[in-house]
Amino acid sequence: GENVEQHPSTLSVQEGDSAVIKCTYSDSASNYFPWYKQELGKRPQLIIDIRSNVGEKKDQRIAVTLNKTAKHFSLHITETQPEDSAVYFCAAKGTSYGKLTFGQGTILTVHP
Amino acid sequence: SAVISQKPSRDICQRGTSLTIQCQVDSQVTMMFWYRQQPGQSLTLIATANQGSEATYESGFVIDKFPISRPNLTFSTLTVSNMSPEDSSIYLCSVVEPSGNTIYFGEGSWLTVV
């Protein structure tokens, strides 16, 4: 089955800096790659996603890139703010309808 | 996006008891999915709830421990049976947005087993 590796496990940045989280996946048939943000005591919230026919997608300060050949995708957050502090999860969906395999999570801390 | 409601939102349960979690969606969906998130961990898929047939369980999860019902296209329940402290987790249901690939989660049910 699908295996998703996420790095780093923790990331600490200063406000205004950029943050990058990287994930690799194993199933070349995977075609959907969402990113979720989870604040303490809350459910994971979808922040951005990308499909396999797209190489990059941007939404304001957040961008995701996908390299299908290398089977990796990354989340980029620019101009970080303290409210970006949370746990971020990448995930991949293979050919099985609706089933996501998650990375291990990255604890992002943005220092004011 | 789909609106997904879960009940209960939180509960403290006694060891050895069972608890049923409900998941209600505001639109008809083909499949509903149940995930578990143990403290400090990532999300792991427990099973896929299919309407009109038995749920499909992932490796490491069995029907006797996590029985699932799916009586219609907008509702599902997950029961956590004979609970132990190791079952203390967040349990989340998720659905695929009817219009496409996007996957959303319910608010989660925070269970603590004492």
mmCIF file of C-alpha atoms in Angstrom, chain B residues 35-111:
data_model
loop_
_atom_site.group_PDB
_atom_site.id
_atom_site.type_symbol
_atom_site.label_atom_id
_atom_site.label_comp_id
_atom_site.label_asym_id
_atom_site.label_seq_id
_atom_site.Cartn_x
_atom_site.Cartn_y
_atom_site.Cartn_z
ATOM 1 C CA TYR B 35 -9.953 7.598 11.002
ATOM 2 C CA ARG B 36 -8.238 7.399 14.363
ATOM 3 C CA GLN B 37 -5.695 9.876 15.668
ATOM 4 C CA GLN B 38 -3.932 8.722 18.794
ATOM 5 C CA PRO B 39 -2.355 11.393 21.023
ATOM 6 C CA GLY B 40 0.526 13.126 19.272
ATOM 7 C CA GLN B 41 0.197 10.883 16.233
ATOM 8 C CA SER B 42 -0.945 11.126 12.666
ATOM 9 C CA LEU B 43 -4.259 9.936 11.280
ATOM 10 C CA THR B 44 -4.806 6.281 10.466
ATOM 11 C CA LEU B 45 -7.705 4.928 8.436
ATOM 12 C CA ILE B 46 -9.811 2.432 10.371
ATOM 13 C CA ALA B 47 -12.373 1.478 7.745
ATOM 14 C CA THR B 48 -14.519 2.537 4.836
ATOM 15 C CA ALA B 49 -18.261 2.569 5.442
ATOM 16 C CA ASN B 50 -20.242 1.506 2.401
ATOM 17 C CA GLN B 51 -23.980 1.953 2.130
ATOM 18 C CA GLY B 52 -25.721 -1.358 1.689
ATOM 19 C CA SER B 53 -22.742 -3.564 2.406
ATOM 20 C CA GLU B 54 -20.316 -4.354 5.192
ATOM 21 C CA ALA B 55 -17.544 -1.954 6.025
ATOM 22 C CA THR B 56 -14.064 -2.560 4.673
ATOM 23 C CA TYR B 57 -11.426 -2.601 7.399
ATOM 24 C CA GLU B 58 -7.764 -1.681 7.138
ATOM 25 C CA SER B 59 -4.994 -3.895 8.382
ATOM 26 C CA GLY B 60 -4.896 -3.926 12.159
ATOM 27 C CA PHE B 61 -8.564 -3.059 12.642
ATOM 28 C CA VAL B 62 -11.353 -5.625 13.063
ATOM 29 C CA ILE B 63 -15.110 -5.524 12.997
ATOM 30 C CA ASP B 64 -15.504 -6.944 16.491
ATOM 31 C CA LYS B 65 -13.589 -4.007 17.953
ATOM 32 C CA PHE B 66 -14.904 -1.289 15.627
ATOM 33 C CA PRO B 67 -18.337 -2.239 14.296
ATOM 34 C CA ILE B 68 -19.654 0.237 11.728
ATOM 35 C CA SER B 69 -23.118 0.924 10.431
ATOM 36 C CA ARG B 70 -24.111 2.814 7.272
ATOM 37 C CA PRO B 71 -27.906 2.827 7.089
ATOM 38 C CA ASN B 72 -28.140 5.526 4.389
ATOM 39 C CA LEU B 73 -26.071 7.838 2.196
ATOM 40 C CA THR B 74 -25.786 10.627 4.788
ATOM 41 C CA PHE B 75 -25.134 8.806 8.058
ATOM 42 C CA SER B 76 -22.709 6.363 9.655
ATOM 43 C CA THR B 77 -21.781 5.173 13.118
ATOM 44 C CA LEU B 78 -18.569 3.781 14.541
ATOM 45 C CA THR B 79 -18.610 1.841 17.783
ATOM 46 C CA VAL B 80 -15.482 1.464 19.866
ATOM 47 C CA SER B 81 -16.055 -1.759 21.800
ATOM 48 C CA ASN B 82 -14.678 -2.978 25.101
ATOM 49 C CA MET B 83 -12.550 0.123 25.461
ATOM 50 C CA SER B 84 -9.134 0.270 27.044
ATOM 51 C CA PRO B 85 -6.937 3.313 27.731
ATOM 52 C CA GLU B 86 -5.145 2.597 24.429
ATOM 53 C CA ASP B 87 -8.368 3.535 22.641
ATOM 54 C CA SER B 88 -8.101 7.098 23.901
ATOM 55 C CA SER B 89 -7.973 8.981 20.614
ATOM 56 C CA ILE B 90 -9.679 11.388 18.335
ATOM 57 C CA TYR B 91 -12.031 9.571 15.987
ATOM 58 C CA LEU B 92 -12.834 11.389 12.768
ATOM 59 C CA CYS B 93 -15.159 10.655 9.934
ATOM 60 C CA SER B 94 -14.460 11.965 6.477
ATOM 61 C CA VAL B 95 -16.171 12.149 3.108
ATOM 62 C CA VAL B 96 -15.245 12.918 -0.449
ATOM 63 C CA GLU B 97 -16.866 16.117 -1.709
ATOM 64 C CA PRO B 98 -19.590 14.963 -4.153
ATOM 65 C CA SER B 99 -18.256 17.300 -6.823
ATOM 66 C CA GLY B 100 -14.725 15.917 -6.911
ATOM 67 C CA ASN B 101 -11.689 14.666 -5.071
ATOM 68 C CA THR B 102 -11.644 17.017 -2.108
ATOM 69 C CA ILE B 103 -11.783 15.210 1.217
ATOM 70 C CA TYR B 104 -13.171 16.808 4.355
ATOM 71 C CA PHE B 105 -13.249 15.815 8.002
ATOM 72 C CA GLY B 106 -15.868 16.062 10.684
ATOM 73 C CA GLU B 107 -15.112 17.932 13.904
ATOM 74 C CA GLY B 108 -13.869 14.755 15.555
ATOM 75 C CA SER B 109 -14.833 12.868 18.682
ATOM 76 C CA TRP B 110 -12.307 13.110 21.497
ATOM 77 C CA LEU B 111 -12.491 9.955 23.599
#
